[in-house]
CSV table of C-alpha atoms in Angstrom, one decimal:
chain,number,residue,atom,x,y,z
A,1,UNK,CA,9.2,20.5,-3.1
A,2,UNK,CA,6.7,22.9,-4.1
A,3,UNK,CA,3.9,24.7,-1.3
A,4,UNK,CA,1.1,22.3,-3.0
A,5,UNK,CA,3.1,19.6,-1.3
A,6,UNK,CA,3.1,20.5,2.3
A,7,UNK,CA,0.7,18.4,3.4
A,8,UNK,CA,-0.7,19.5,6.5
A,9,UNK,CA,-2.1,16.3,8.6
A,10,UNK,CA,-5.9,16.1,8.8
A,11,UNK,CA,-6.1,13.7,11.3
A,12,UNK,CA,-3.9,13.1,14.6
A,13,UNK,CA,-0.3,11.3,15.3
A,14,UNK,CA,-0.4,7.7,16.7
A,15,UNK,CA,1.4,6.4,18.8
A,16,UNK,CA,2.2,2.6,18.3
A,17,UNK,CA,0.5,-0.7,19.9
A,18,UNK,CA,2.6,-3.6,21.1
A,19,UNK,CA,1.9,-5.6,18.0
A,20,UNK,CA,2.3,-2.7,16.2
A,21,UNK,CA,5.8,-2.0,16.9
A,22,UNK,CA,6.9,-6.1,17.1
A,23,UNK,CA,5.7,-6.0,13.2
A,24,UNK,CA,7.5,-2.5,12.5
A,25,UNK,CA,10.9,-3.8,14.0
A,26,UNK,CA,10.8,-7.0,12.8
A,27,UNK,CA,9.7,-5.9,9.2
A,28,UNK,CA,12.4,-3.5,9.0
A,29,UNK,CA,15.2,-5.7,10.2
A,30,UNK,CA,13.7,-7.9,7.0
A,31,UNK,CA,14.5,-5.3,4.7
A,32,UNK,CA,17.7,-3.9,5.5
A,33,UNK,CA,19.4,-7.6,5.6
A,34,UNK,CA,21.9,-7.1,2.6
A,35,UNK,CA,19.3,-9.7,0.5
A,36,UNK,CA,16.6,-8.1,1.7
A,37,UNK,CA,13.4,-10.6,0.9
A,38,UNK,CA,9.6,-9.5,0.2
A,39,UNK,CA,7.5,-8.9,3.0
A,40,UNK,CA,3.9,-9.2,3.8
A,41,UNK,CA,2.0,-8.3,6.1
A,42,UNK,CA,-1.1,-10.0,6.7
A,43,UNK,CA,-3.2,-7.3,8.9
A,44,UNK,CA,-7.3,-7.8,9.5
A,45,UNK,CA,-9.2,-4.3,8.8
A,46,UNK,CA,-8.6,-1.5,11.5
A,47,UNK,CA,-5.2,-3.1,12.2
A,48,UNK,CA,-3.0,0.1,11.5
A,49,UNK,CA,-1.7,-1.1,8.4
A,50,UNK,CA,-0.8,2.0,6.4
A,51,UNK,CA,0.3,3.6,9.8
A,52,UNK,CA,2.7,-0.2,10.9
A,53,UNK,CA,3.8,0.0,6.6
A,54,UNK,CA,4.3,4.0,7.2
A,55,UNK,CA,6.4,3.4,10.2
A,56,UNK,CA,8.8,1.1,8.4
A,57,UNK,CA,9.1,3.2,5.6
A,58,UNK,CA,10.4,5.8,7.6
A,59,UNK,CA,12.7,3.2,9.4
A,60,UNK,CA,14.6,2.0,6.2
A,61,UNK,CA,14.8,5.2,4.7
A,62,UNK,CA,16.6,6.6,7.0
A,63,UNK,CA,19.1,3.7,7.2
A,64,UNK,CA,19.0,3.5,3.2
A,65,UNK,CA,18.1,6.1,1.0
A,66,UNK,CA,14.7,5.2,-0.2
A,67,UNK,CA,12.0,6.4,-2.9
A,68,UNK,CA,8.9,5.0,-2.4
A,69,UNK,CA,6.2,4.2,-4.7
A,70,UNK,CA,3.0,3.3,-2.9
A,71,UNK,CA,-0.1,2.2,-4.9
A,72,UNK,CA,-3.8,1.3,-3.5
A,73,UNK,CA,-6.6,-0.2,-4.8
A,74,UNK,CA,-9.2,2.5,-4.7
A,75,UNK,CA,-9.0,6.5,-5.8
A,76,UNK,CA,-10.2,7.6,-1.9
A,77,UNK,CA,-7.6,5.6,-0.2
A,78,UNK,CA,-4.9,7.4,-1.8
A,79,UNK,CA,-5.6,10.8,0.4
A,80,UNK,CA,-6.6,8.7,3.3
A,81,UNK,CA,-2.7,7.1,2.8
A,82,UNK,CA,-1.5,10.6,2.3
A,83,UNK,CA,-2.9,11.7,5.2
A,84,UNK,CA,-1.8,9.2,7.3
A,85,UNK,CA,1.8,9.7,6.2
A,86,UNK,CA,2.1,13.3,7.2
A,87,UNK,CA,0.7,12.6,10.0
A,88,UNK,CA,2.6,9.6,11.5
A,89,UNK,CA,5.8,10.1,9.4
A,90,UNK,CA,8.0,13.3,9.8
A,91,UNK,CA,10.7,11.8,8.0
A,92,UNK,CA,8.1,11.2,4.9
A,93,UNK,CA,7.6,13.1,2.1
A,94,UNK,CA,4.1,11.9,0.7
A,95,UNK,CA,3.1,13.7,-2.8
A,96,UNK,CA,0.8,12.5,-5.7
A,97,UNK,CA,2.7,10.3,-8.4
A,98,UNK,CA,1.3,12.8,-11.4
A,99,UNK,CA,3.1,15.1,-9.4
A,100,UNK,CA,5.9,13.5,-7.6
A,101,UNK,CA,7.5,12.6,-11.0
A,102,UNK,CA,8.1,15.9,-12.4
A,103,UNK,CA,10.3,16.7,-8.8
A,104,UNK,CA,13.8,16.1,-8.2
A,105,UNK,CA,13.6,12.6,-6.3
A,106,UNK,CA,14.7,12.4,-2.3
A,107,UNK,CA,15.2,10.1,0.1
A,108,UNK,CA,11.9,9.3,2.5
A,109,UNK,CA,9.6,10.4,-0.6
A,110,UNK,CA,6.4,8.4,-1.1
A,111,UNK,CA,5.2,8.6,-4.6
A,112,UNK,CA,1.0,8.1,-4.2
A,113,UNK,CA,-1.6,6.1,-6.5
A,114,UNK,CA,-4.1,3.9,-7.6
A,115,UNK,CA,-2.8,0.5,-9.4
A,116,UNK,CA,-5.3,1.5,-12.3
A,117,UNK,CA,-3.3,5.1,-12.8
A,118,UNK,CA,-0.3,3.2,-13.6
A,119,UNK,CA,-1.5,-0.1,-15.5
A,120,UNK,CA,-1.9,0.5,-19.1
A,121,UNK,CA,-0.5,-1.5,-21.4
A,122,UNK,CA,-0.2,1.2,-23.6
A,123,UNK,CA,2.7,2.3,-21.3
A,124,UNK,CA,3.8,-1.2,-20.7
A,125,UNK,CA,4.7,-1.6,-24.7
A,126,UNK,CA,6.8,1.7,-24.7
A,127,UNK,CA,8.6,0.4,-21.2
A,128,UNK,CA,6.8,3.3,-19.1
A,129,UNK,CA,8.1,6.0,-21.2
A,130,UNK,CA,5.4,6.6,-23.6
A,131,UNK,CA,3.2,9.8,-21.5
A,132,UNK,CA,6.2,12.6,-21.2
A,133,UNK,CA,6.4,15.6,-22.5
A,134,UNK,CA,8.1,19.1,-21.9
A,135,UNK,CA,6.6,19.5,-19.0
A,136,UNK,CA,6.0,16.0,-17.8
A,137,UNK,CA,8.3,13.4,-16.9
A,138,UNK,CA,7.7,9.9,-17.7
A,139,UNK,CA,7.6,6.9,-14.5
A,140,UNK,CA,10.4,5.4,-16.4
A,141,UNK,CA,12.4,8.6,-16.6
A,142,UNK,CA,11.6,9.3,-12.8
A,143,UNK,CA,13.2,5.6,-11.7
A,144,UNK,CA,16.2,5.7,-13.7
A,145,UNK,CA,16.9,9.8,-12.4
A,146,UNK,CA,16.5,8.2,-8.7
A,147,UNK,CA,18.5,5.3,-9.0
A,148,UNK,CA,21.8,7.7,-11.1
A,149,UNK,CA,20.9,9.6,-8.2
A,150,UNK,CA,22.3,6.3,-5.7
A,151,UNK,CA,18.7,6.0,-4.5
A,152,UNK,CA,16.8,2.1,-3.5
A,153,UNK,CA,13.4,2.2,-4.9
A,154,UNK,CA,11.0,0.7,-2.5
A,155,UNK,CA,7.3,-0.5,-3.8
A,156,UNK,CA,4.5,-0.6,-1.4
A,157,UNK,CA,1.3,-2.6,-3.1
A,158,UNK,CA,-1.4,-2.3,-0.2
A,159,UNK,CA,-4.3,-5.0,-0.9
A,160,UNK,CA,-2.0,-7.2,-2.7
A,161,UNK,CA,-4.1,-10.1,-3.5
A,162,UNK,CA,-5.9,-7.5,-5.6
A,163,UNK,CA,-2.8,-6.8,-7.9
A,164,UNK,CA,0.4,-8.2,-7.9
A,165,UNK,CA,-0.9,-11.1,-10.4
A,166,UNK,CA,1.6,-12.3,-13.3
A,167,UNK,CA,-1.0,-11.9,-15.7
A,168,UNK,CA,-2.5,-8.4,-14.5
A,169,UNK,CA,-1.1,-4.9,-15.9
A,170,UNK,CA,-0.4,-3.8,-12.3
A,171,UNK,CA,1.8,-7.3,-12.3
A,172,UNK,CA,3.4,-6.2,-14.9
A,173,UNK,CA,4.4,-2.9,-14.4
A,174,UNK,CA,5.4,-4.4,-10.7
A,175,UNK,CA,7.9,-6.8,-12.4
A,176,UNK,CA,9.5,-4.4,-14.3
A,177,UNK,CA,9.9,-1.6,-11.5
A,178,UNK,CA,12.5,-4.4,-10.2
A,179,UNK,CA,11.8,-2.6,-6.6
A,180,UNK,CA,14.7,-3.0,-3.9
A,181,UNK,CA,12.0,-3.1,-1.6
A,182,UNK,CA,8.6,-4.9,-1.4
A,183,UNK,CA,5.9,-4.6,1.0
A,184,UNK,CA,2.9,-6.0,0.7
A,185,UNK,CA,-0.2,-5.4,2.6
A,186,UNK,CA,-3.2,-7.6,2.5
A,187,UNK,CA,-6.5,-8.8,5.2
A,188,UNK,CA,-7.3,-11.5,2.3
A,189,UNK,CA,-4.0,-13.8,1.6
A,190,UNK,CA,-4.0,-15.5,-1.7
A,191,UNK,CA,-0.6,-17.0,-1.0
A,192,UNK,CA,-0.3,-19.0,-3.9
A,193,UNK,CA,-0.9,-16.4,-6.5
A,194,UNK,CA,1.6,-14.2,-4.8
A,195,UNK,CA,4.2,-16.8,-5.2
A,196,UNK,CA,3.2,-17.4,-8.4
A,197,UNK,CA,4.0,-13.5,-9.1
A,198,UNK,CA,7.1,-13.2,-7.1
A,199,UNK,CA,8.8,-16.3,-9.1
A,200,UNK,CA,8.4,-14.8,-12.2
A,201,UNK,CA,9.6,-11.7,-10.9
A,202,UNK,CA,12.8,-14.1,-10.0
A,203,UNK,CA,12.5,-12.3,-6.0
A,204,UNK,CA,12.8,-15.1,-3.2
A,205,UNK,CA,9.6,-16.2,-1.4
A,206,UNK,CA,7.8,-13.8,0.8
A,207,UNK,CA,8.7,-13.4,4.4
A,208,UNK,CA,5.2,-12.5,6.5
A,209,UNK,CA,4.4,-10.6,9.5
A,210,UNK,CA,0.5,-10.9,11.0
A,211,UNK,CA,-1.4,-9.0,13.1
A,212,UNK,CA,-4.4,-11.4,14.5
A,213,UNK,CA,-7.7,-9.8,14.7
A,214,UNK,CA,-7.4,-10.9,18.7
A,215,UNK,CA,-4.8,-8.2,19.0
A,216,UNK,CA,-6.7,-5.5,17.1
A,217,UNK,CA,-9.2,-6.4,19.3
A,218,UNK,CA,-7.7,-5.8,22.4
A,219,UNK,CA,-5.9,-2.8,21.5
A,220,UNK,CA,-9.5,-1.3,21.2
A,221,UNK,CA,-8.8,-0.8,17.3
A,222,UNK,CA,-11.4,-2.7,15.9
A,223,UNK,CA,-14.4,-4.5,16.9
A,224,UNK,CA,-14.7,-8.1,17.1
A,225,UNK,CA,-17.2,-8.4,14.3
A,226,UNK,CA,-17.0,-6.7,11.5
A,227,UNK,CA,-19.3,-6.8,8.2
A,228,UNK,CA,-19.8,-5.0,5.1
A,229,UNK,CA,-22.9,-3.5,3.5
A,230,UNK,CA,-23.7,-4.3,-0.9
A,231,UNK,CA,-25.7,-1.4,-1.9
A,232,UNK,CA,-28.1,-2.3,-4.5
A,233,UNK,CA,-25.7,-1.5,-7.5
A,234,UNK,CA,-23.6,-3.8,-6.3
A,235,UNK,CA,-20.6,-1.8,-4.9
A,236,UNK,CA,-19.5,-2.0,-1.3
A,237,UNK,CA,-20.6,0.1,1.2
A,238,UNK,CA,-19.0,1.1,4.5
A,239,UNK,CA,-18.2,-1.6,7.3
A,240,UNK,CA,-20.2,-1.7,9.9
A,241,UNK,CA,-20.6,-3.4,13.5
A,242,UNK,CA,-22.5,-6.7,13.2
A,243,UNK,CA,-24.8,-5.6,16.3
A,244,UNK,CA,-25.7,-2.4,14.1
A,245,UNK,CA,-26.7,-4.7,11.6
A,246,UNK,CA,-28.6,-6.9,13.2
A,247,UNK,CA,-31.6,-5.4,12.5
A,248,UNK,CA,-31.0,-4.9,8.5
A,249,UNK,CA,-30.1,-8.5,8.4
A,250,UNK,CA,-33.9,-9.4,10.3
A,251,UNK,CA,-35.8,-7.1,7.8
A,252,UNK,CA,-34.1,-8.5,5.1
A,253,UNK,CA,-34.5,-12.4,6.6
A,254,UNK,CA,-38.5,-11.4,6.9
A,255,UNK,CA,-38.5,-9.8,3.3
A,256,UNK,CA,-37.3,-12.9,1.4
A,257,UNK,CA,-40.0,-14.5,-0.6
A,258,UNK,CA,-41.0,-18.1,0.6
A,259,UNK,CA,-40.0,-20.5,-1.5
């Protein structure tokens, strides 16, 4: 570990909801059967997910010597993730995967990134060992040092239905990682195309853990209607309270051409 890597917490420890910590005990249990099966957890937005994921993380690593690799969607979720870890997870270590790789590997380490910094199938063709030099160690050279090393490899894929898809690169580089662990985070199941993944990946079907939005809600976590704003360009914008937006949505409703 190097200073750049002590990651001081931006944001304040949690302590655990009821739900929370059913889905944390249960998942955990999951994983440290001696088969231990993929797990989902289906979680609405404002759930807790990375903290419940975070939480469990800690919990097998601790029981089984674990490196983690933990990939999101989106570039600004990976320091929010980041964040979250040292702030929930003493018993983490999170650290950037274009770092993370060049270290000695360690139990309770979370390697952080986007699906799209790992999926190339430039990569893929030279089995993940293609980008090393001198002073950088390839993903492939990383795994195989943790595993001589009598360390599980856990992979954490957090909106799932995005990537783990047989015929995506992420998909791919998912099948061949051969993770001991899975954990997979989504608010938008695509069950079916999960499956469809995990059977070519020869892992038994998915055991799932939910969080209802009715539970968020009463923990006071989320609001009970939630939307999300399209700017113009087409991206998506921040969510936002339906009662805020109820005067967009009536400007926009008296805008509309007739027709």
């Amino acid at each position: 570990m190097t200073i750049r890597d002590i990651i001081a917490a931006q944001s304040a420890g949690l302590e655990p909801e009821a739900f929370q910590n059913a889905i944390v005990e249960g998942m955990t249990r999951a994983l440290l059967r001696d088969a231990a099966p993929p797990c989902l957890l289906r979680a609405p937005t404002g759930s807790g997910k990375t903290f419940m994921i975070s939480r469990v993380l800690e919990a097998v690593s601790a029981a089984r010597p674990t490196v983690w690799l933990w990939f999101v969607p989106f570039v600004n979720l990976v320091q929010q993730t980041e964040d979250a870890l040292a702030a929930n997870c003493a018993g983490l270590v999170p650290v950037m995967l274009s770092r993370g790789r060049n270290q000695d590997a360690r139990a309770g380490m979370v390697l952080l990134s986007t699906a799209q910094g790992v999926a190339r199938a430039r990569d893929r063709n030279t089995g993940y060992n293609a980008d090393g030099d001198d002073d950088t160690r390839t993903l492939a050279a990383f795994v195989a040092r943790a595993r001589v090393q009598g360390l599980s490899i856990g992979l954490v894929v957090d909106e799932a239905h995005i990537g783990l898809d047989k015929t995506t690169e992420f998909g791919k580089l998912a099948h061949w990682l051969n993770a001991d662990f899975l954990i997979m985070a989504t608010a938008t199941p695509k069950d079916e195309r999960l499956l469809e993944f995990l059977q070519q990946a020869g892992k038994s079907a998915f055991e799932s853990f939910a969080a209802s939005r009715d539970e968020v809600v009463g923990a006071r976590l989320n609001k009970r209607y939630i939307e999300a704003v399209v700017n113009d360009d087409g991206s998506l914008g921040e969510a936002v309270d339906s009662d805020d937006l109820l005067p967009v949505q009536e400007w926009l409703r008296a805008s509309k051409p007739a027709g």
